[in-house]
Amino acid sequence: MSSLQHEIKAHGKRIFTLVDQHLESLFSKAGFYQRMMALSMRDEHFKVQMFRFVEVLPSLRKSGDIVQHLEEYFAGMRNGFAPVIRTGVRVARVVPWISAFILRRNVSGMARQFIAGKNCQDVMKTLRKRRARKIGFTVDLLGEAIVSEKEADEYAERCLDLLDCLARETRGWTNPLEKNSGLFPVVNLSVKISALYSQMNPADPADAIAHLAPKLRPILSRARELGAFINFDMESYAHKNITLELFKTIFTEAEFKDWPHAGIVIQAYLRDAETDLRSLIDWGRARGTRFTVRLVKGAYWDYETIKSRQNGWNCPVYFRKPESDVNFEALSRVLLENESIVTAAFGSHNVRSIAHAQAFADELGIDRSRFEFQLLYGMAGPIKRALVEMGYRVREYCPVGELLPGMSYLVRRLLENTSNEGFLRAKFSENVSAEELLRDPKELVRQNRAQLPETTIPAITEDRHHKNGASIESPPGDIYENSPLVNFVYQESQEKMRTALREVHNRFGEKYPLVIGGEKVWTDKLTPSVNPSAPKEVVGYVAEAGIPEAERAVKAARTAFDKWSRTPSEERARLLERAAAIMDRRRYELSALEVFEVGKPWAEADGDIREAVDFCRFYAEQMRQIGRPRLTQHVPGEESYQHYWPRGVALVIAPWNFPIAILCGMVSAALVTGNTVIMKPSEQSIICGAMLMEIFQEAGVPAGVLNFLSGRGSVIGAHLVDHKDIDLIAFTGSREVGLRIWESAGKTLPGQRELKRVVCEMGGKNPVIIDSDADLDEAIVDSTYSAFGYQGQKCSALSRLILLDENYDRVMERLLSGAASLRVGNPEEPGMMVGPVIDEAAYKRILEYIEIGKSEAILAYQAKEVPPEGYFIPPTIFAGVKPNMRIAREEIFGPVLSVIKVRDLDEAFDVANGTDYALTAGFFSRSPANIERAKAQIEAGNVYINRSCTGAVVGRHPFGGFKMSGGGTKAGGADYLLQFLLPRVVTENIVRHGFAPEKTPEYRDEFLWPKR
């Protein structure tokens, strides 16, 4: 054992000796809280339900609602405590007002375990008690979940008020350790940066800093006047780089450059924490003024792992606790080695981590008064007491605020206390030995790796995807893993996008041909495609097809069909995968093109390319599963195999709002199933169509198998829909056009060889219901995005927000202020949510609907400032809307939201289901019973609970509706390819003179002739 390890153990044992002299349970409050926590650590299901109940309780205003939720969360328990719980529920029903009072009191007590007070006067009672124990404080103002600039301004005001109050109430207080007390002001305030700007976007740090700095400067100036300390808290990874850059920017300004009483957090569970810390130290030395770093493990592990897995990103946090502990010790060494410029504040309850910092500081000869230990309020009291007795500086992190805004903090603390890997649980609840708790975490990491099967180690130690792009490798079997989104947290990703925008802009005005039978075809007429943000800019031109070109394309597709339909399905699948790889390589270029041609914001454009890549890869995998003939039954003496033939020539007509994804999805489905294709993109997104043709040509699509036509829908579209040699029509677009196609396809023409198949996806009038117990922090953000993201130009967009009378006023207040905070502007700029609508016709039509809304309902909100050039429509919200009004029935396809007030959930579901459409719908609630009712009763092809009603992911959310929203097909689903195929069964009698093979294989090779 090294001398340092020996000293770490000595320090640790000393702490444990002092802890054991004043030993207490893990939870300093006895009674209800202690019993609930003990049960949570023994029963995972109870733990989940209990935390969910605790989280929803503050929003429940009626005693009956509290009892109802209690029953919904706990009545179905199947553990040893079930009889007790059921008895409690029965009693609660009898006297709900008493039961509700008791529950509120107990949960409030639970909150007070971790929340030091409601306001400054309240928290001062706690701070005075801590002062008597020689413990300092940093106060954290709860309420970081904001949805508007109004709420951000209120948070800033509360920070200023709290500073003044703390300074006034602590006047005359001295530091518990007098030595080096100048480094540690008595008043210490922790600030949540995300609570100061509601529109923070990782892709646009410059905008965030431009809005955050003016709000922070008055707080910092006041703190400096009062002799207080300000700490920048660190939150989710998405905000980390902005927080770091903001810290460096504002404390380099002349007013604050020489002020040492500022600090920032580094989270040790982040893989790039050391890089960030060393960058901060280099900045600090260049600045020439001391600053502080609070080193913590990190409190958002669950969120970060879930988010990264959902989006296919590299996980920014270590997967295993010992890895974070190792990193914490490495960062502790970096901090102490640079003590001349940075003051260290070690935020940990782990005695091993604390002892390591103490021992290493001793080794470097750093006086213990020059750094401090920070621990959370309500936790680890014996450890705090031990550190004070050892002569170390201790500061307590004290959250202040009302219970409702503090729920997210409370749940994080509950999760931490009941975590299987938590130090406090190990020491105070499970009585793990000091020797085990003081083990070098490096040993634990090595031990964990040694115990893992070799095949699992790369999955943990290496990331499957590059952080800025997609991996095209598909996992084995039928498990599909989606391509990752680009993570614009990274500066590298931002720079790649800016470069792509410049390069695409430099190509404006280029001309693109039609492609028929593998040949480039030019016509006498060129169709321009303009930039809706700047209509005078022509993105490019495409040759315009007429009837002769349409006839030529049909002939080329019919000629190519015979060979392509007999091409092995594996070859067709590989074509799609090659196309996916090319799209991935050109990802930023294609995204930039969408920004210009159809006005998509950065993230929306990238999502569209991701979806196109996923369509190719997913359909390739699906074709492999259905491509080989499969035995229908095991019957002696007979083999019957079902397989599929392609239908013939497919006409694909796509919309402009997902110009590459939907077009690619329909084309790739038709191609991989053996059909030949005539591809007609929307007239507003013809350059995207030309790019997709280029991609498939580069991927090796044979001549005539895919033909690219650009032209007027009323001319070539109508002609091809009615053509006798078109066997299948795949359409996504408006209800009006879709119904005309459906009607036309039903007419059998002379010489027609097949009944036409129509795969038809149309529009929606999508509702979202917000229940009385919904989490409004989530509901407002997700509803605002669903309604106004990409200017409401999604068939899945929210257009009818249905609110119960009970919570109407609360929701509307936050909804209107949230909408007023949206960024409206040119989507070339990162972080824009609302850009231009697609063209002049849409612009005029939407403005007409807004005038109709003004005559029918009440204009509750309309943005006042939009760019003067381009087709920009201000986000608009109507209140007082009735279900029979035009704005509540007709698809507007723009940034216009109708709010409908209803009496109760019965009426809410009736209104939601009361239109011609059934595409998407949303429901926000924390009532398990109401959620189950929504799942069963809402009429929509895609029903989303407690999330946005837009953003379907291939394979994960097969997409499509019914009623007047479509024919019930599901793009990106397991059965979608069957729409493009004809089922066929081949039966052979295999008995010969009474003899037959004993076994018949479940699958066989494809029926292909001549054999290759």
mmCIF file of N, CA and C in Angstrom, residues 35-124:
data_model
loop_
_atom_site.group_PDB
_atom_site.id
_atom_site.type_symbol
_atom_site.label_atom_id
_atom_site.label_comp_id
_atom_site.label_asym_id
_atom_site.label_seq_id
_atom_site.Cartn_x
_atom_site.Cartn_y
_atom_site.Cartn_z
ATOM 1 N N ARG A 35 -39.850 5.303 7.772
ATOM 2 C CA ARG A 35 -40.515 4.059 7.376
ATOM 3 C C ARG A 35 -40.664 3.966 5.857
ATOM 4 N N MET A 36 -41.022 5.073 5.224
ATOM 5 C CA MET A 36 -41.173 5.058 3.773
ATOM 6 C C MET A 36 -39.845 4.784 3.070
ATOM 7 N N MET A 37 -38.777 5.393 3.559
ATOM 8 C CA MET A 37 -37.467 5.182 2.942
ATOM 9 C C MET A 37 -36.988 3.747 3.146
ATOM 10 N N ALA A 38 -37.226 3.216 4.324
ATOM 11 C CA ALA A 38 -36.816 1.829 4.588
ATOM 12 C C ALA A 38 -37.531 0.871 3.651
ATOM 13 N N LEU A 39 -38.820 1.079 3.449
ATOM 14 C CA LEU A 39 -39.580 0.214 2.554
ATOM 15 C C LEU A 39 -39.134 0.407 1.112
ATOM 16 N N SER A 40 -38.816 1.632 0.743
ATOM 17 C CA SER A 40 -38.372 1.906 -0.628
ATOM 18 C C SER A 40 -37.095 1.156 -0.965
ATOM 19 N N MET A 41 -36.226 1.003 0.015
ATOM 20 C CA MET A 41 -34.972 0.312 -0.249
ATOM 21 C C MET A 41 -35.153 -1.198 -0.353
ATOM 22 N N ARG A 42 -36.313 -1.683 0.073
ATOM 23 C CA ARG A 42 -36.562 -3.124 0.000
ATOM 24 C C ARG A 42 -37.460 -3.498 -1.165
ATOM 25 N N ASP A 43 -38.214 -2.546 -1.703
ATOM 26 C CA ASP A 43 -39.204 -2.864 -2.727
ATOM 27 C C ASP A 43 -39.130 -1.800 -3.827
ATOM 28 N N GLU A 44 -38.586 -2.187 -4.971
ATOM 29 C CA GLU A 44 -38.369 -1.226 -6.055
ATOM 30 C C GLU A 44 -39.694 -0.668 -6.583
ATOM 31 N N HIS A 45 -40.721 -1.515 -6.713
ATOM 32 C CA HIS A 45 -42.013 -1.039 -7.221
ATOM 33 C C HIS A 45 -42.629 -0.024 -6.265
ATOM 34 N N PHE A 46 -42.559 -0.313 -4.965
ATOM 35 C CA PHE A 46 -43.081 0.638 -3.987
ATOM 36 C C PHE A 46 -42.314 1.961 -4.077
ATOM 37 N N LYS A 47 -41.009 1.856 -4.257
ATOM 38 C CA LYS A 47 -40.178 3.056 -4.351
ATOM 39 C C LYS A 47 -40.628 3.945 -5.515
ATOM 40 N N VAL A 48 -40.831 3.340 -6.686
ATOM 41 C CA VAL A 48 -41.266 4.113 -7.850
ATOM 42 C C VAL A 48 -42.622 4.770 -7.586
ATOM 43 N N GLN A 49 -43.570 3.998 -7.068
ATOM 44 C CA GLN A 49 -44.907 4.541 -6.819
ATOM 45 C C GLN A 49 -44.883 5.615 -5.740
ATOM 46 N N MET A 50 -44.098 5.391 -4.717
ATOM 47 C CA MET A 50 -44.027 6.366 -3.630
ATOM 48 C C MET A 50 -43.440 7.687 -4.127
ATOM 49 N N PHE A 51 -42.363 7.621 -4.907
ATOM 50 C CA PHE A 51 -41.761 8.849 -5.415
ATOM 51 C C PHE A 51 -42.724 9.582 -6.342
ATOM 52 N N ARG A 52 -43.469 8.827 -7.150
ATOM 53 C CA ARG A 52 -44.423 9.458 -8.055
ATOM 54 C C ARG A 52 -45.558 10.123 -7.272
ATOM 55 N N PHE A 53 -46.000 9.485 -6.234
ATOM 56 C CA PHE A 53 -47.054 10.074 -5.415
ATOM 57 C C PHE A 53 -46.552 11.340 -4.723
ATOM 58 N N VAL A 54 -45.346 11.275 -4.180
ATOM 59 C CA VAL A 54 -44.756 12.450 -3.534
ATOM 60 C C VAL A 54 -44.640 13.602 -4.522
ATOM 61 N N GLU A 55 -44.276 13.256 -5.771
ATOM 62 C CA GLU A 55 -44.058 14.290 -6.775
ATOM 63 C C GLU A 55 -45.355 14.977 -7.183
ATOM 64 N N VAL A 56 -46.470 14.230 -7.230
ATOM 65 C CA VAL A 56 -47.727 14.811 -7.693
ATOM 66 C C VAL A 56 -48.492 15.504 -6.564
ATOM 67 N N LEU A 57 -48.248 15.121 -5.328
ATOM 68 C CA LEU A 57 -49.072 15.580 -4.210
ATOM 69 C C LEU A 57 -49.227 17.099 -4.117
ATOM 70 N N PRO A 58 -48.174 17.902 -4.239
ATOM 71 C CA PRO A 58 -48.369 19.348 -4.076
ATOM 72 C C PRO A 58 -49.318 19.972 -5.093
ATOM 73 N N SER A 59 -49.507 19.317 -6.257
ATOM 74 C CA SER A 59 -50.389 19.904 -7.266
ATOM 75 C C SER A 59 -51.850 19.527 -7.065
ATOM 76 N N LEU A 60 -52.135 18.640 -6.105
ATOM 77 C CA LEU A 60 -53.509 18.203 -5.867
ATOM 78 C C LEU A 60 -54.184 19.151 -4.882
ATOM 79 N N ARG A 61 -55.277 19.750 -5.299
ATOM 80 C CA ARG A 61 -55.892 20.803 -4.497
ATOM 81 C C ARG A 61 -57.087 20.329 -3.680
ATOM 82 N N LYS A 62 -57.657 19.203 -4.064
ATOM 83 C CA LYS A 62 -58.839 18.707 -3.361
ATOM 84 C C LYS A 62 -58.490 17.459 -2.570
ATOM 85 N N SER A 63 -59.104 17.331 -1.395
ATOM 86 C CA SER A 63 -58.857 16.156 -0.554
ATOM 87 C C SER A 63 -59.222 14.873 -1.292
ATOM 88 N N GLY A 64 -60.332 14.904 -2.029
ATOM 89 C CA GLY A 64 -60.742 13.715 -2.767
ATOM 90 C C GLY A 64 -59.720 13.303 -3.808
ATOM 91 N N ASP A 65 -59.057 14.291 -4.435
ATOM 92 C CA ASP A 65 -58.029 13.973 -5.436
ATOM 93 C C ASP A 65 -56.827 13.281 -4.790
ATOM 94 N N ILE A 66 -56.482 13.733 -3.593
ATOM 95 C CA ILE A 66 -55.350 13.118 -2.897
ATOM 96 C C ILE A 66 -55.653 11.656 -2.588
ATOM 97 N N VAL A 67 -56.828 11.408 -2.080
ATOM 98 C CA VAL A 67 -57.202 10.031 -1.751
ATOM 99 C C VAL A 67 -57.271 9.179 -3.011
ATOM 100 N N GLN A 68 -57.829 9.752 -4.078
ATOM 101 C CA GLN A 68 -57.913 9.005 -5.335
ATOM 102 C C GLN A 68 -56.529 8.609 -5.831
ATOM 103 N N HIS A 69 -55.591 9.548 -5.809
ATOM 104 C CA HIS A 69 -54.229 9.238 -6.258
ATOM 105 C C HIS A 69 -53.559 8.224 -5.332
ATOM 106 N N LEU A 70 -53.808 8.357 -4.041
ATOM 107 C CA LEU A 70 -53.247 7.391 -3.102
ATOM 108 C C LEU A 70 -53.696 5.976 -3.480
ATOM 109 N N GLU A 71 -54.976 5.843 -3.782
ATOM 110 C CA GLU A 71 -55.502 4.527 -4.145
ATOM 111 C C GLU A 71 -54.909 4.054 -5.470
ATOM 112 N N GLU A 72 -54.828 4.943 -6.452
ATOM 113 C CA GLU A 72 -54.323 4.554 -7.765
ATOM 114 C C GLU A 72 -52.859 4.114 -7.708
ATOM 115 N N TYR A 73 -52.076 4.769 -6.873
ATOM 116 C CA TYR A 73 -50.650 4.442 -6.814
ATOM 117 C C TYR A 73 -50.363 3.215 -5.962
ATOM 118 N N PHE A 74 -51.164 2.977 -4.912
ATOM 119 C CA PHE A 74 -50.772 1.960 -3.934
ATOM 120 C C PHE A 74 -51.746 0.791 -3.759
ATOM 121 N N ALA A 75 -52.971 0.916 -4.250
ATOM 122 C CA ALA A 75 -53.944 -0.141 -3.973
ATOM 123 C C ALA A 75 -53.547 -1.472 -4.593
ATOM 124 N N GLY A 76 -52.763 -1.435 -5.665
ATOM 125 C CA GLY A 76 -52.382 -2.678 -6.333
ATOM 126 C C GLY A 76 -51.092 -3.286 -5.849
ATOM 127 N N MET A 77 -50.580 -2.825 -4.711
ATOM 128 C CA MET A 77 -49.313 -3.359 -4.201
ATOM 129 C C MET A 77 -49.429 -4.852 -3.892
ATOM 130 N N ARG A 78 -48.367 -5.586 -4.182
ATOM 131 C CA ARG A 78 -48.340 -7.026 -3.913
ATOM 132 C C ARG A 78 -47.117 -7.374 -3.081
ATOM 133 N N ASN A 79 -46.995 -6.722 -1.924
ATOM 134 C CA ASN A 79 -45.864 -7.034 -1.041
ATOM 135 C C ASN A 79 -46.402 -7.212 0.384
ATOM 136 N N GLY A 80 -45.515 -7.388 1.311
ATOM 137 C CA GLY A 80 -45.929 -7.639 2.681
ATOM 138 C C GLY A 80 -46.671 -6.490 3.315
ATOM 139 N N PHE A 81 -46.567 -5.310 2.742
ATOM 140 C CA PHE A 81 -47.232 -4.141 3.313
ATOM 141 C C PHE A 81 -48.569 -3.860 2.637
ATOM 142 N N ALA A 82 -48.939 -4.719 1.665
ATOM 143 C CA ALA A 82 -50.180 -4.481 0.923
ATOM 144 C C ALA A 82 -51.408 -4.380 1.824
ATOM 145 N N PRO A 83 -51.583 -5.289 2.821
ATOM 146 C CA PRO A 83 -52.780 -5.168 3.682
ATOM 147 C C PRO A 83 -52.834 -3.850 4.423
ATOM 148 N N VAL A 84 -51.673 -3.387 4.897
ATOM 149 C CA VAL A 84 -51.631 -2.107 5.613
ATOM 150 C C VAL A 84 -52.017 -0.968 4.678
ATOM 151 N N ILE A 85 -51.490 -1.024 3.460
ATOM 152 C CA ILE A 85 -51.768 0.043 2.499
ATOM 153 C C ILE A 85 -53.243 0.057 2.131
ATOM 154 N N ARG A 86 -53.807 -1.134 1.864
ATOM 155 C CA ARG A 86 -55.225 -1.197 1.497
ATOM 156 C C ARG A 86 -56.119 -0.689 2.629
ATOM 157 N N THR A 87 -55.746 -1.025 3.853
ATOM 158 C CA THR A 87 -56.511 -0.530 5.000
ATOM 159 C C THR A 87 -56.448 0.995 5.062
ATOM 160 N N GLY A 88 -55.245 1.523 4.837
ATOM 161 C CA GLY A 88 -55.093 2.970 4.848
ATOM 162 C C GLY A 88 -55.919 3.649 3.784
ATOM 163 N N VAL A 89 -55.988 3.016 2.608
ATOM 164 C CA VAL A 89 -56.783 3.596 1.523
ATOM 165 C C VAL A 89 -58.264 3.600 1.893
ATOM 166 N N ARG A 90 -58.737 2.500 2.487
ATOM 167 C CA ARG A 90 -60.151 2.432 2.877
ATOM 168 C C ARG A 90 -60.490 3.500 3.906
ATOM 169 N N VAL A 91 -59.613 3.687 4.863
ATOM 170 C CA VAL A 91 -59.831 4.723 5.880
ATOM 171 C C VAL A 91 -59.822 6.102 5.236
ATOM 172 N N ALA A 92 -58.902 6.293 4.300
ATOM 173 C CA ALA A 92 -58.793 7.592 3.637
ATOM 174 C C ALA A 92 -60.066 7.939 2.896
ATOM 175 N N ARG A 93 -60.738 6.926 2.313
ATOM 176 C CA ARG A 93 -61.982 7.185 1.597
ATOM 177 C C ARG A 93 -63.089 7.666 2.533
ATOM 178 N N VAL A 94 -63.076 7.155 3.758
ATOM 179 C CA VAL A 94 -64.130 7.483 4.719
ATOM 180 C C VAL A 94 -64.009 8.925 5.182
ATOM 181 N N VAL A 95 -62.793 9.339 5.490
ATOM 182 C CA VAL A 95 -62.571 10.714 5.975
ATOM 183 C C VAL A 95 -61.476 11.364 5.121
ATOM 184 N N PRO A 96 -61.775 11.697 3.872
ATOM 185 C CA PRO A 96 -60.742 12.171 2.956
ATOM 186 C C PRO A 96 -60.057 13.455 3.415
ATOM 187 N N TRP A 97 -60.804 14.357 4.052
ATOM 188 C CA TRP A 97 -60.163 15.630 4.409
ATOM 189 C C TRP A 97 -59.133 15.437 5.502
ATOM 190 N N ILE A 98 -59.400 14.516 6.438
ATOM 191 C CA ILE A 98 -58.404 14.237 7.483
ATOM 192 C C ILE A 98 -57.208 13.507 6.880
ATOM 193 N N SER A 99 -57.500 12.521 6.047
ATOM 194 C CA SER A 99 -56.415 11.749 5.424
ATOM 195 C C SER A 99 -55.538 12.645 4.563
ATOM 196 N N ALA A 100 -56.172 13.523 3.792
ATOM 197 C CA ALA A 100 -55.413 14.423 2.937
ATOM 198 C C ALA A 100 -54.516 15.336 3.766
ATOM 199 N N PHE A 101 -55.060 15.827 4.877
ATOM 200 C CA PHE A 101 -54.272 16.690 5.762
ATOM 201 C C PHE A 101 -53.047 15.960 6.298
ATOM 202 N N ILE A 102 -53.258 14.711 6.725
ATOM 203 C CA ILE A 102 -52.141 13.927 7.282
ATOM 204 C C ILE A 102 -51.096 13.650 6.215
ATOM 205 N N LEU A 103 -51.550 13.282 5.028
ATOM 206 C CA LEU A 103 -50.602 12.993 3.954
ATOM 207 C C LEU A 103 -49.797 14.235 3.578
ATOM 208 N N ARG A 104 -50.495 15.365 3.450
ATOM 209 C CA ARG A 104 -49.776 16.601 3.113
ATOM 210 C C ARG A 104 -48.745 16.930 4.185
ATOM 211 N N ARG A 105 -49.146 16.775 5.447
ATOM 212 C CA ARG A 105 -48.224 17.098 6.536
ATOM 213 C C ARG A 105 -46.997 16.188 6.500
ATOM 214 N N ASN A 106 -47.220 14.893 6.255
ATOM 215 C CA ASN A 106 -46.104 13.957 6.230
ATOM 216 C C ASN A 106 -45.172 14.197 5.053
ATOM 217 N N VAL A 107 -45.745 14.469 3.875
ATOM 218 C CA VAL A 107 -44.889 14.732 2.719
ATOM 219 C C VAL A 107 -44.173 16.065 2.883
ATOM 220 N N SER A 108 -44.853 17.042 3.475
ATOM 221 C CA SER A 108 -44.170 18.307 3.759
ATOM 222 C C SER A 108 -43.008 18.081 4.712
ATOM 223 N N GLY A 109 -43.223 17.201 5.691
ATOM 224 C CA GLY A 109 -42.123 16.857 6.589
ATOM 225 C C GLY A 109 -40.989 16.184 5.863
ATOM 226 N N MET A 110 -41.341 15.343 4.920
ATOM 227 C CA MET A 110 -40.320 14.688 4.104
ATOM 228 C C MET A 110 -39.525 15.732 3.317
ATOM 229 N N ALA A 111 -40.236 16.709 2.759
ATOM 230 C CA ALA A 111 -39.561 17.766 2.010
ATOM 231 C C ALA A 111 -38.651 18.579 2.910
ATOM 232 N N ARG A 112 -39.123 18.854 4.136
ATOM 233 C CA ARG A 112 -38.290 19.646 5.058
ATOM 234 C C ARG A 112 -37.031 18.901 5.479
ATOM 235 N N GLN A 113 -37.000 17.590 5.232
ATOM 236 C CA GLN A 113 -35.764 16.838 5.467
ATOM 237 C C GLN A 113 -34.638 17.386 4.588
ATOM 238 N N PHE A 114 -35.013 17.883 3.368
ATOM 239 C CA PHE A 114 -33.997 18.300 2.401
ATOM 240 C C PHE A 114 -34.094 19.768 2.005
ATOM 241 N N ILE A 115 -35.232 20.399 2.249
ATOM 242 C CA ILE A 115 -35.415 21.802 1.877
ATOM 243 C C ILE A 115 -35.376 22.625 3.153
ATOM 244 N N ALA A 116 -34.416 23.542 3.234
ATOM 245 C CA ALA A 116 -34.094 24.193 4.500
ATOM 246 C C ALA A 116 -35.104 25.243 4.927
ATOM 247 N N GLY A 117 -35.929 25.715 4.001
ATOM 248 C CA GLY A 117 -36.920 26.717 4.364
ATOM 249 C C GLY A 117 -37.674 27.205 3.159
ATOM 250 N N LYS A 118 -38.820 27.855 3.407
ATOM 251 C CA LYS A 118 -39.633 28.359 2.307
ATOM 252 C C LYS A 118 -39.081 29.663 1.744
ATOM 253 N N ASN A 119 -38.482 30.481 2.613
ATOM 254 C CA ASN A 119 -37.996 31.789 2.203
ATOM 255 C C ASN A 119 -36.824 32.173 3.095
ATOM 256 N N CYS A 120 -36.354 33.389 2.922
ATOM 257 C CA CYS A 120 -35.165 33.807 3.675
ATOM 258 C C CYS A 120 -35.407 33.777 5.177
ATOM 259 N N GLN A 121 -36.518 34.327 5.620
ATOM 260 C CA GLN A 121 -36.780 34.360 7.062
ATOM 261 C C GLN A 121 -36.876 32.950 7.632
ATOM 262 N N ASP A 122 -37.479 32.068 6.866
ATOM 263 C CA ASP A 122 -37.636 30.682 7.305
ATOM 264 C C ASP A 122 -36.289 29.970 7.378
ATOM 265 N N VAL A 123 -35.448 30.174 6.361
ATOM 266 C CA VAL A 123 -34.179 29.455 6.318
ATOM 267 C C VAL A 123 -33.208 29.980 7.374
ATOM 268 N N MET A 124 -33.376 31.224 7.797
ATOM 269 C CA MET A 124 -32.459 31.786 8.793
ATOM 270 C C MET A 124 -32.502 31.012 10.110
#
